[in-house]
Every structure is written in C-alpha cells, then in structure tokens.
Amino acid sequence: MGRNKYPEETVAKILDAALELFCAQGYEGTSIQDIVDRLDGMTKGAVYHHFKSKEEIFNAAFDRAMAPIVERRRATLGAGNMMGAQKLKRLYAPESVVPQIELWARMHPAADPVKSSRLLAMQYQGSFDESADGYLLPVIEEGIADGSIACACPREAAEAVSLLANLWLLPLFRPLENKGRMLARAQCLAQMAAAVGLDLGNEVLQTTAQIWDVWNRAGW
Amino acid sequence: MGRNKYPEETVAKILDAALELFCAQGYEGTSIQDIVDRLDGMTKGAVYHHFKSKEEIFNAAFDRAMAPIVERRRATLGAGNMMGAQKLKRLYAPESVVPQIELWARMHPAADPVKSSRLLAMQYQGSFDESADGYLLPVIEEGIADGSIACACPREAAEAVSLLANLWLLPLFRPLENKGRMLARAQCLAQMAAAVGLDLGNEVLQTTAQIWDVWNRAGW
DNA sequence: TCATTAAATACATACTAATGGTATGTATAG
DNA sequence: CTATACATACCATTAGTATGTATTTAATGA
C-alpha cells in the first residue's frame, strides 16, 4: 500500500492500540510488534514513520489521553470569580476528579507496581511537576494571596497531598479490598491536609465514593 | 575454568556488580552482559548457573544489601521495654534511619524516575508491604494497645506516612535543591503525621539534617 | 480549469545489533 | 564417580534502521 489520504487516522489507531497495551502489559511488556498486530494489516514501517521511538509513542499516547482532562481543569481554574480556597475544594470535587478516573478506568492499568513501573514513574513525576507545581501550588498561593488559605509550607503541602492523592488514594497500581478502606484513606488524607492548612472540602468523601463506583463499574 | 572452590564468592561478586549497575542505570538499562563484564573473566554461564533470571538477580542483590538494615531494625523493635509511642519515635531517630540512608547513598540510584522506575516500584511496594505492614503498623497497634498512641486509622496512617517518608522525604529519585527544602518536608510530614495521631518525635528534624549530610557527603 | 509532472509523504519489506535465556560441553572439587 | 561450577555456542525476540514503492499533494504550464 502506498500513502494514506488521512494519516492522522493511522496515528490515532497507533496511539489507541499503544495506550491500551501499555496500560495492560506495561511499557517493557509491550513490544512494538504487539502494537503493530492491532493495526489491521499495517506494519512496523508505518509506526516508525510516525514516531521515532517506543518512548515517543508512550508519551504521545498518554498525552493524547490526558489532553481533554488537562484542558477541562485549566478552564475550571481559569474562572476569576473564585477565591483560592474555593478553587482548592473544586480540585477535589467529583466534577473535577471523576473524568480523570473514568479515563484511568478505561485504561485499566495492571494492578502490579512492577509491571506498571513505568506508569508508576509517570504518575510519580506527574505528582510533582503536573499536580503540585502545575496547578495545586498555584491555587494554594492564590489562596494565600487572597487570604482564603493559611498555609506555612505551600510547596511541601502541595507535593505531599499530590503524591498521596495520586499514588495512594487512587488504587491505580495496587488492589484495594473495599470501599470502606478507600474512604478511610480519603478521610485520613483530608485530616493530614487540614493539618498543613489545606481544606480539601467536605465533598472529598463523596468524591472518593464516586471514584470507587466508577472504578468498579469498569470491571475491577 | 572448571569449578571454583568458593562459589559464594562468585555469587557475591555477581550481586555486588549487579547492585551497582541496577542503581546507576536502572533495571532495563542494565544488561546481563554489563554485569558479566565486571566479573573479570567470568561469563554468562556463571551468572545463569547461580541465578535463573535477571529478575532473580535484581531481587537477590537488593535483599542482600537490605538484610543488615532489616535485621538491625528487628533487633531495635524487639526490645520489650518500650511503649509503642517510644518505638515509633525510635523508627525515625537518626540511629535507625542513617544506616539505611548510607546504604542508599552507596547505591547511588539515578535521580530520574523513569530510569529508576523499577527501583521506584520496589520502594513503592515496600512502603506498603515492608514499611507499613511490616513494622510501622505493628508499632502503632502496639501503641494503641498500651495506650501510648491514639490513632483512629492506624493502617491508613501507617501507609501514608511510609509512602511520604520513602518517596518524598528521601529524595531518592528526584534531586532536591537544598537542605532547607528537605527540612521543610520533614516538618510538614511531622505535622501531617501528628494530625492522625502519630508523633514522630522532635528528632525528626535532626534526623533529616543528618540524612542530608550523609547524602551529600556521598557526592550527590 | 485541467492535465502533467515533480516532490513529498505514507507506508511495506528486509535487515541489523543487542538482549534474555537455553543447551550443552568440560574441568574440577568432594 | 558424581555433582557442581563454570565456559561456549546458540536461539528467539526486540527496538530500531535502511531502503524500496505507491500514492497524494503541490507546482507548473496552457
């Protein structure tokens, strides 16, 4: 076959297949050939025409999947009529978190830290760069500036809360027996956050309950 | 060469080389051949005679390195003359933590979550299984039983504190600019722990300062 | 506006080097 | 003599590359 009129469809197919496989089998557990095999009839040449390495495919796949979530959050936080403290609560309200969870649920990452080590590293780094530095810290600083938040160590609080929210509250890479334990984690996190000046809001428990349901509805 | 009179020396050499390489270059970044090349004259046959897979070498290397630390901690916590609260403080006192840090400092893991993703996964899993379930939760429960600790969510507190201590306070896989920021993390962690009933002790800041020094003395 | 052509693009095919692991051979210790 | 501690030779899989080919698109000219 020669060239395709709509190469972006090919790219989309590659990224769809890659995302699913990387989630289910991990980075090292997924070969380029595995991806190619899901691209009815296409070959490795197509893949390496559009992407220069496995690494690039991995990043592109997740960037693409995350893009709508990121955009949504940007829009939510962009509104100028909220104080910092309000925005903080918004960040952990169902309407902000659930779409993200639905994405993760669709992606079905393997509940095995070793198999998912690459994903785990991504989430770990993202907790600092994207969550903490990217939006949580700015919101906290906004809150401090407008007087709605009193936090002595904004950066540290942002990092700790992000890390706990992403790698502990969400049971992405380790199974969690039941809803009760997840709610306990949420409660615990909220208490710890409050101790450093961050009120995550009363909705956190509701949010968590919804997360659990979304998670399990997806067949976990 | 035929067989060696002291095969355990061979095993030790393999594990030493493996540990260093896995830390510096990561799991996937280290090939069996890399290890073999450090075993003056020996070949892959030797390696695969003593270990059945790369995975097994990885685990054995870290188990061996951690063994004295684990033993030491067991001994410390075994003493029956301390209350739970005391033992908890002991866990975060310099004499308990510094040996562990010295080990990590010798191992020099790459400060790059992706390169170190496998190590990160190990630490992540260890934070639950070894740290939280292994010794922190038992100590907390002991403290609750003897009345020295009041903690409403022991398991959750143990997990959260372990995770933060291992993956955040210790800057294993991400560089940390200066001592001040590390102390700020310690302070923040102590505050958060206190909020769920865990008093890590006044020594935590001292411990952290020492950790920083050990870390940097090792050429970070 | 439309045919012609040149160039860029979208793939397919064939290949390479490196890798984890295995099968098997051989010398030595016990 | 047998089990063990290696060495040697080999294999299948993998990420990635080099190159070939068909088709789309852009440029050209009338």
Short mmCIF file of C-alpha atoms (C1' of nucleotides) in Angstrom, two decimals, chain D residues 4-11 15 17 19-20 24 28 30:
data_model
loop_
_atom_site.label_atom_id
_atom_site.label_comp_id
_atom_site.label_asym_id
_atom_site.label_seq_id
_atom_site.Cartn_x
_atom_site.Cartn_y
_atom_site.Cartn_z
"C1'" DT D 4 28.89 -28.81 40.74
"C1'" DA D 5 30.90 -24.51 38.71
"C1'" DC D 6 31.65 -22.76 35.25
"C1'" DA D 7 32.55 -21.77 29.57
"C1'" DT D 8 30.91 -21.95 24.80
"C1'" DA D 9 27.73 -21.86 21.37
"C1'" DC D 10 23.42 -20.97 20.18
"C1'" DC D 11 18.30 -19.17 19.77
"C1'" DA D 15 13.96 -1.88 19.19
"C1'" DT D 17 17.24 1.32 10.53
"C1'" DT D 19 15.59 1.17 1.61
"C1'" DG D 20 12.06 0.42 -1.71
"C1'" DT D 24 -1.15 12.03 -2.53
"C1'" DT D 28 3.69 24.15 -13.37
"C1'" DA D 30 -1.66 26.07 -21.05
#
